[in-house]
């Protein structure tokens, strides 16, 4: 069991180092791809994005855990379709968990006040610092622009589709000062 844990954490460290080394050009391309996937899946998300003051895109967040878990991803904040700043997304958790997953996360700030609060924060906590609606699909409910009432909307999806019952609690989003 000890050897398995060592191997697991070695793989996690190696994989996380790969994600830490993304360049601006790589992140920019991944942001465009993640947005296109979301818009293909949900035309309502495209309509909502046109009304958003800012869109924070994390094209690849890797989460791994063996009782103690964590996740990491890098992305950027788009304002009027231009990247304004780069950010990282880090979380930790404790409890019954095992495995590795990769997902994309897109957060839309639907009014100027919530966008400004996010930009002025020193490490934004999605579960504490904002009223965030996390979209859920496949439960007999379709996303429409009319049924979104929260000032911040988060779309979480993986290569196999959107995930249900995802929380931003414990997630810290912070500016990245320098990227290659």
PDB file of C-alpha atoms in Angstrom:
ATOM      1  CA  UNK A   1       0.000   0.000   0.000  1.00  0.00           C
ATOM      2  CA  UNK A   2       2.862   2.365   0.821  1.00  0.00           C
ATOM      3  CA  UNK A   3       4.437   1.821  -2.627  1.00  0.00           C
ATOM      4  CA  UNK A   4       1.093   2.535  -4.322  1.00  0.00           C
ATOM      5  CA  UNK A   5       0.739   5.836  -2.465  1.00  0.00           C
ATOM      6  CA  UNK A   6       4.287   6.833  -3.398  1.00  0.00           C
ATOM      7  CA  UNK A   7       3.676   6.001  -7.052  1.00  0.00           C
ATOM      8  CA  UNK A   8       0.375   7.871  -7.048  1.00  0.00           C
ATOM      9  CA  UNK A   9       1.887  11.044  -5.600  1.00  0.00           C
ATOM     10  CA  UNK A  10       4.908  10.831  -7.919  1.00  0.00           C
ATOM     11  CA  UNK A  11       2.572  10.705 -10.926  1.00  0.00           C
ATOM     12  CA  UNK A  12       0.545  13.606  -9.487  1.00  0.00           C
ATOM     13  CA  UNK A  13       3.664  15.739  -8.997  1.00  0.00           C
ATOM     14  CA  UNK A  14       4.944  15.010 -12.510  1.00  0.00           C
ATOM     15  CA  UNK A  15       1.569  15.763 -14.095  1.00  0.00           C
ATOM     16  CA  UNK A  16       1.109  18.947 -12.085  1.00  0.00           C
ATOM     17  CA  UNK A  17       4.522  20.201 -13.150  1.00  0.00           C
ATOM     18  CA  UNK A  18       3.471  19.804 -16.765  1.00  0.00           C
ATOM     19  CA  UNK A  19       0.409  21.954 -16.169  1.00  0.00           C
ATOM     20  CA  UNK A  20       2.468  24.586 -14.303  1.00  0.00           C
ATOM     21  CA  UNK A  21       4.615  25.157 -17.379  1.00  0.00           C
ATOM     22  CA  UNK A  22       1.941  26.365 -19.804  1.00  0.00           C
ATOM     23  CA  UNK A  23       2.835  29.433 -21.834  1.00  0.00           C
ATOM     24  CA  UNK A  24       0.516  32.351 -22.594  1.00  0.00           C
ATOM     25  CA  UNK A  25       0.097  31.114 -26.167  1.00  0.00           C
ATOM     26  CA  UNK A  26      -0.855  27.614 -24.964  1.00  0.00           C
ATOM     27  CA  UNK A  27      -3.333  28.940 -22.418  1.00  0.00           C
ATOM     28  CA  UNK A  28      -4.840  31.336 -24.985  1.00  0.00           C
ATOM     29  CA  UNK A  29      -5.403  28.490 -27.474  1.00  0.00           C
ATOM     30  CA  UNK A  30      -6.888  26.244 -24.769  1.00  0.00           C
ATOM     31  CA  UNK A  31      -9.227  29.057 -23.648  1.00  0.00           C
ATOM     32  CA  UNK A  32     -10.570  29.445 -27.190  1.00  0.00           C
ATOM     33  CA  UNK A  33     -11.077  25.677 -27.492  1.00  0.00           C
ATOM     34  CA  UNK A  34     -12.879  25.408 -24.124  1.00  0.00           C
ATOM     35  CA  UNK A  35     -15.255  28.248 -25.002  1.00  0.00           C
ATOM     36  CA  UNK A  36     -16.067  26.667 -28.378  1.00  0.00           C
ATOM     37  CA  UNK A  37     -16.856  23.320 -26.684  1.00  0.00           C
ATOM     38  CA  UNK A  38     -19.163  25.050 -24.208  1.00  0.00           C
ATOM     39  CA  UNK A  39     -20.963  27.008 -26.929  1.00  0.00           C
ATOM     40  CA  UNK A  40     -21.437  23.845 -29.018  1.00  0.00           C
ATOM     41  CA  UNK A  41     -22.936  22.053 -26.023  1.00  0.00           C
ATOM     42  CA  UNK A  42     -25.139  24.962 -24.946  1.00  0.00           C
ATOM     43  CA  UNK A  43     -26.233  27.753 -27.301  1.00  0.00           C
ATOM     44  CA  UNK A  44     -27.739  29.464 -24.220  1.00  0.00           C
ATOM     45  CA  UNK A  45     -24.226  29.702 -22.740  1.00  0.00           C
ATOM     46  CA  UNK A  46     -23.141  31.585 -25.876  1.00  0.00           C
ATOM     47  CA  UNK A  47     -26.052  34.024 -25.470  1.00  0.00           C
ATOM     48  CA  UNK A  48     -25.223  34.441 -21.777  1.00  0.00           C
ATOM     49  CA  UNK A  49     -21.548  35.091 -22.590  1.00  0.00           C
ATOM     50  CA  UNK A  50     -22.559  38.016 -24.792  1.00  0.00           C
ATOM     51  CA  UNK A  51     -24.211  39.629 -21.752  1.00  0.00           C
ATOM     52  CA  UNK A  52     -21.360  38.856 -19.323  1.00  0.00           C
ATOM     53  CA  UNK A  53     -19.064  41.624 -18.084  1.00  0.00           C
ATOM     54  CA  UNK A  54     -16.198  39.135 -17.797  1.00  0.00           C
ATOM     55  CA  UNK A  55     -15.545  35.449 -18.460  1.00  0.00           C
ATOM     56  CA  UNK A  56     -12.967  33.498 -16.467  1.00  0.00           C
ATOM     57  CA  UNK A  57     -11.867  30.372 -18.336  1.00  0.00           C
ATOM     58  CA  UNK A  58      -9.882  27.465 -16.905  1.00  0.00           C
ATOM     59  CA  UNK A  59      -9.552  25.076 -19.851  1.00  0.00           C
ATOM     60  CA  UNK A  60      -7.871  22.318 -17.857  1.00  0.00           C
ATOM     61  CA  UNK A  61      -8.122  21.708 -14.126  1.00  0.00           C
ATOM     62  CA  UNK A  62      -6.558  18.471 -12.906  1.00  0.00           C
ATOM     63  CA  UNK A  63      -7.877  17.014  -9.664  1.00  0.00           C
ATOM     64  CA  UNK A  64      -6.284  14.070  -7.878  1.00  0.00           C
ATOM     65  CA  UNK A  65      -6.860  12.510  -4.515  1.00  0.00           C
ATOM     66  CA  UNK A  66      -6.117   9.686  -2.161  1.00  0.00           C
ATOM     67  CA  UNK A  67      -7.990  10.703   1.011  1.00  0.00           C
ATOM     68  CA  UNK A  68      -6.246  14.087   0.699  1.00  0.00           C
ATOM     69  CA  UNK A  69      -6.994  15.677  -2.645  1.00  0.00           C
ATOM     70  CA  UNK A  70      -6.130  18.743  -4.613  1.00  0.00           C
ATOM     71  CA  UNK A  71      -6.574  20.383  -7.959  1.00  0.00           C
ATOM     72  CA  UNK A  72      -4.750  22.906 -10.102  1.00  0.00           C
ATOM     73  CA  UNK A  73      -5.401  24.733 -13.348  1.00  0.00           C
ATOM     74  CA  UNK A  74      -4.427  27.893 -15.185  1.00  0.00           C
ATOM     75  CA  UNK A  75      -6.604  30.201 -17.235  1.00  0.00           C
ATOM     76  CA  UNK A  76      -7.499  33.749 -18.083  1.00  0.00           C
ATOM     77  CA  UNK A  77     -10.096  36.441 -17.583  1.00  0.00           C
ATOM     78  CA  UNK A  78     -11.661  37.707 -20.793  1.00  0.00           C
ATOM     79  CA  UNK A  79     -13.193  41.163 -20.883  1.00  0.00           C
ATOM     80  CA  UNK A  80     -14.752  42.128 -24.224  1.00  0.00           C
ATOM     81  CA  UNK A  81     -13.139  39.037 -25.820  1.00  0.00           C
ATOM     82  CA  UNK A  82      -9.598  40.036 -24.778  1.00  0.00           C
ATOM     83  CA  UNK A  83      -7.552  38.361 -22.063  1.00  0.00           C
ATOM     84  CA  UNK A  84      -7.198  40.864 -19.252  1.00  0.00           C
ATOM     85  CA  UNK A  85      -5.230  38.779 -16.716  1.00  0.00           C
ATOM     86  CA  UNK A  86      -4.104  35.184 -16.119  1.00  0.00           C
ATOM     87  CA  UNK A  87      -5.155  33.217 -13.025  1.00  0.00           C
ATOM     88  CA  UNK A  88      -4.620  29.882 -11.324  1.00  0.00           C
ATOM     89  CA  UNK A  89      -7.293  27.753  -9.693  1.00  0.00           C
ATOM     90  CA  UNK A  90      -6.186  25.737  -6.656  1.00  0.00           C
ATOM     91  CA  UNK A  91      -8.248  23.651  -4.260  1.00  0.00           C
ATOM     92  CA  UNK A  92      -7.726  21.096  -1.556  1.00  0.00           C
ATOM     93  CA  UNK A  93     -10.003  18.592   0.103  1.00  0.00           C
ATOM     94  CA  UNK A  94     -10.000  15.899   2.742  1.00  0.00           C
ATOM     95  CA  UNK A  95     -12.282  12.878   2.817  1.00  0.00           C
ATOM     96  CA  UNK A  96     -13.091   9.714   0.929  1.00  0.00           C
ATOM     97  CA  UNK A  97     -11.673  10.202  -2.550  1.00  0.00           C
ATOM     98  CA  UNK A  98      -9.482   8.352  -4.982  1.00  0.00           C
ATOM     99  CA  UNK A  99      -8.459   8.996  -8.537  1.00  0.00           C
ATOM    100  CA  UNK A 100      -7.593  11.660 -11.060  1.00  0.00           C
ATOM    101  CA  UNK A 101      -9.948  13.732 -13.201  1.00  0.00           C
ATOM    102  CA  UNK A 102      -9.548  16.545 -15.675  1.00  0.00           C
ATOM    103  CA  UNK A 103     -12.219  19.143 -16.289  1.00  0.00           C
ATOM    104  CA  UNK A 104     -12.802  22.618 -17.695  1.00  0.00           C
ATOM    105  CA  UNK A 105     -14.433  25.435 -15.777  1.00  0.00           C
ATOM    106  CA  UNK A 106     -15.866  28.676 -17.122  1.00  0.00           C
ATOM    107  CA  UNK A 107     -17.138  31.365 -14.763  1.00  0.00           C
ATOM    108  CA  UNK A 108     -19.242  34.234 -16.125  1.00  0.00           C
ATOM    109  CA  UNK A 109     -19.579  37.471 -14.177  1.00  0.00           C
ATOM    110  CA  UNK A 110     -22.949  38.860 -15.224  1.00  0.00           C
ATOM    111  CA  UNK A 111     -22.640  42.318 -13.705  1.00  0.00           C
ATOM    112  CA  UNK A 112     -19.918  44.906 -13.239  1.00  0.00           C
ATOM    113  CA  UNK A 113     -20.084  44.767  -9.421  1.00  0.00           C
ATOM    114  CA  UNK A 114     -19.236  41.057  -9.149  1.00  0.00           C
ATOM    115  CA  UNK A 115     -16.489  41.383 -11.777  1.00  0.00           C
ATOM    116  CA  UNK A 116     -14.933  44.329  -9.920  1.00  0.00           C
ATOM    117  CA  UNK A 117     -15.120  42.462  -6.589  1.00  0.00           C
ATOM    118  CA  UNK A 118     -13.376  39.488  -8.210  1.00  0.00           C
ATOM    119  CA  UNK A 119     -10.651  41.664  -9.752  1.00  0.00           C
ATOM    120  CA  UNK A 120     -10.035  43.510  -6.471  1.00  0.00           C
ATOM    121  CA  UNK A 121      -9.833  40.347  -4.365  1.00  0.00           C
ATOM    122  CA  UNK A 122      -6.565  38.928  -3.177  1.00  0.00           C
ATOM    123  CA  UNK A 123      -7.300  35.264  -3.832  1.00  0.00           C
ATOM    124  CA  UNK A 124     -11.002  34.844  -4.629  1.00  0.00           C
ATOM    125  CA  UNK A 125     -12.848  31.938  -3.017  1.00  0.00           C
ATOM    126  CA  UNK A 126     -15.746  30.912  -5.263  1.00  0.00           C
ATOM    127  CA  UNK A 127     -17.581  29.190  -2.408  1.00  0.00           C
ATOM    128  CA  UNK A 128     -17.380  32.222  -0.109  1.00  0.00           C
ATOM    129  CA  UNK A 129     -16.821  35.394  -2.119  1.00  0.00           C
ATOM    130  CA  UNK A 130     -19.699  35.155  -4.551  1.00  0.00           C
ATOM    131  CA  UNK A 131     -23.187  33.832  -5.099  1.00  0.00           C
ATOM    132  CA  UNK A 132     -22.371  31.307  -7.798  1.00  0.00           C
ATOM    133  CA  UNK A 133     -24.901  29.298  -9.796  1.00  0.00           C
ATOM    134  CA  UNK A 134     -23.315  26.060 -10.944  1.00  0.00           C
ATOM    135  CA  UNK A 135     -25.119  24.805 -14.010  1.00  0.00           C
ATOM    136  CA  UNK A 136     -26.576  21.323 -13.967  1.00  0.00           C
ATOM    137  CA  UNK A 137     -27.800  19.544 -17.065  1.00  0.00           C
ATOM    138  CA  UNK A 138     -29.577  16.300 -17.783  1.00  0.00           C
ATOM    139  CA  UNK A 139     -32.072  16.512 -14.933  1.00  0.00           C
ATOM    140  CA  UNK A 140     -35.024  17.518 -17.101  1.00  0.00           C
ATOM    141  CA  UNK A 141     -33.921  21.144 -17.043  1.00  0.00           C
ATOM    142  CA  UNK A 142     -32.456  23.144 -19.888  1.00  0.00           C
ATOM    143  CA  UNK A 143     -30.301  26.202 -19.391  1.00  0.00           C
ATOM    144  CA  UNK A 144     -31.972  29.332 -20.646  1.00  0.00           C
ATOM    145  CA  UNK A 145     -30.928  32.918 -20.221  1.00  0.00           C
ATOM    146  CA  UNK A 146     -34.242  33.566 -18.470  1.00  0.00           C
ATOM    147  CA  UNK A 147     -33.706  31.005 -15.688  1.00  0.00           C
ATOM    148  CA  UNK A 148     -30.323  32.423 -14.607  1.00  0.00           C
ATOM    149  CA  UNK A 149     -30.810  34.747 -11.635  1.00  0.00           C
ATOM    150  CA  UNK A 150     -27.401  34.643  -9.924  1.00  0.00           C
ATOM    151  CA  UNK A 151     -24.738  37.276 -10.670  1.00  0.00           C
ATOM    152  CA  UNK A 152     -22.083  34.606 -11.302  1.00  0.00           C
ATOM    153  CA  UNK A 153     -22.565  31.414 -13.304  1.00  0.00           C
ATOM    154  CA  UNK A 154     -20.085  28.538 -13.417  1.00  0.00           C
ATOM    155  CA  UNK A 155     -20.004  25.907 -16.156  1.00  0.00           C
ATOM    156  CA  UNK A 156     -18.041  22.780 -15.293  1.00  0.00           C
ATOM    157  CA  UNK A 157     -17.525  20.131 -17.926  1.00  0.00           C
ATOM    158  CA  UNK A 158     -15.257  17.278 -18.894  1.00  0.00           C
ATOM    159  CA  UNK A 159     -14.581  15.523 -22.191  1.00  0.00           C
ATOM    160  CA  UNK A 160     -17.586  13.277 -21.475  1.00  0.00           C
ATOM    161  CA  UNK A 161     -20.063  16.083 -20.714  1.00  0.00           C
ATOM    162  CA  UNK A 162     -21.083  18.379 -17.903  1.00  0.00           C
ATOM    163  CA  UNK A 163     -20.641  17.182 -14.339  1.00  0.00           C
ATOM    164  CA  UNK A 164     -23.462  17.477 -11.827  1.00  0.00           C
ATOM    165  CA  UNK A 165     -23.183  18.534  -8.169  1.00  0.00           C
ATOM    166  CA  UNK A 166     -19.866  20.315  -8.442  1.00  0.00           C
ATOM    167  CA  UNK A 167     -18.833  22.784  -5.756  1.00  0.00           C
ATOM    168  CA  UNK A 168     -16.456  25.726  -5.853  1.00  0.00           C
ATOM    169  CA  UNK A 169     -16.115  25.573  -2.073  1.00  0.00           C
ATOM    170  CA  UNK A 170     -12.475  25.423  -1.093  1.00  0.00           C
ATOM    171  CA  UNK A 171     -11.329  26.738  -4.470  1.00  0.00           C
ATOM    172  CA  UNK A 172      -8.920  29.674  -4.436  1.00  0.00           C
ATOM    173  CA  UNK A 173      -8.467  31.701  -7.612  1.00  0.00           C
ATOM    174  CA  UNK A 174      -5.429  33.999  -7.719  1.00  0.00           C
ATOM    175  CA  UNK A 175      -3.636  36.137 -10.279  1.00  0.00           C
ATOM    176  CA  UNK A 176      -0.563  34.724 -11.977  1.00  0.00           C
ATOM    177  CA  UNK A 177       2.061  37.452 -12.074  1.00  0.00           C
ATOM    178  CA  UNK A 178       4.289  36.039 -14.753  1.00  0.00           C
ATOM    179  CA  UNK A 179       3.839  33.553 -17.540  1.00  0.00           C
ATOM    180  CA  UNK A 180       6.216  32.663 -20.349  1.00  0.00           C
TER     181      UNK A 180
END
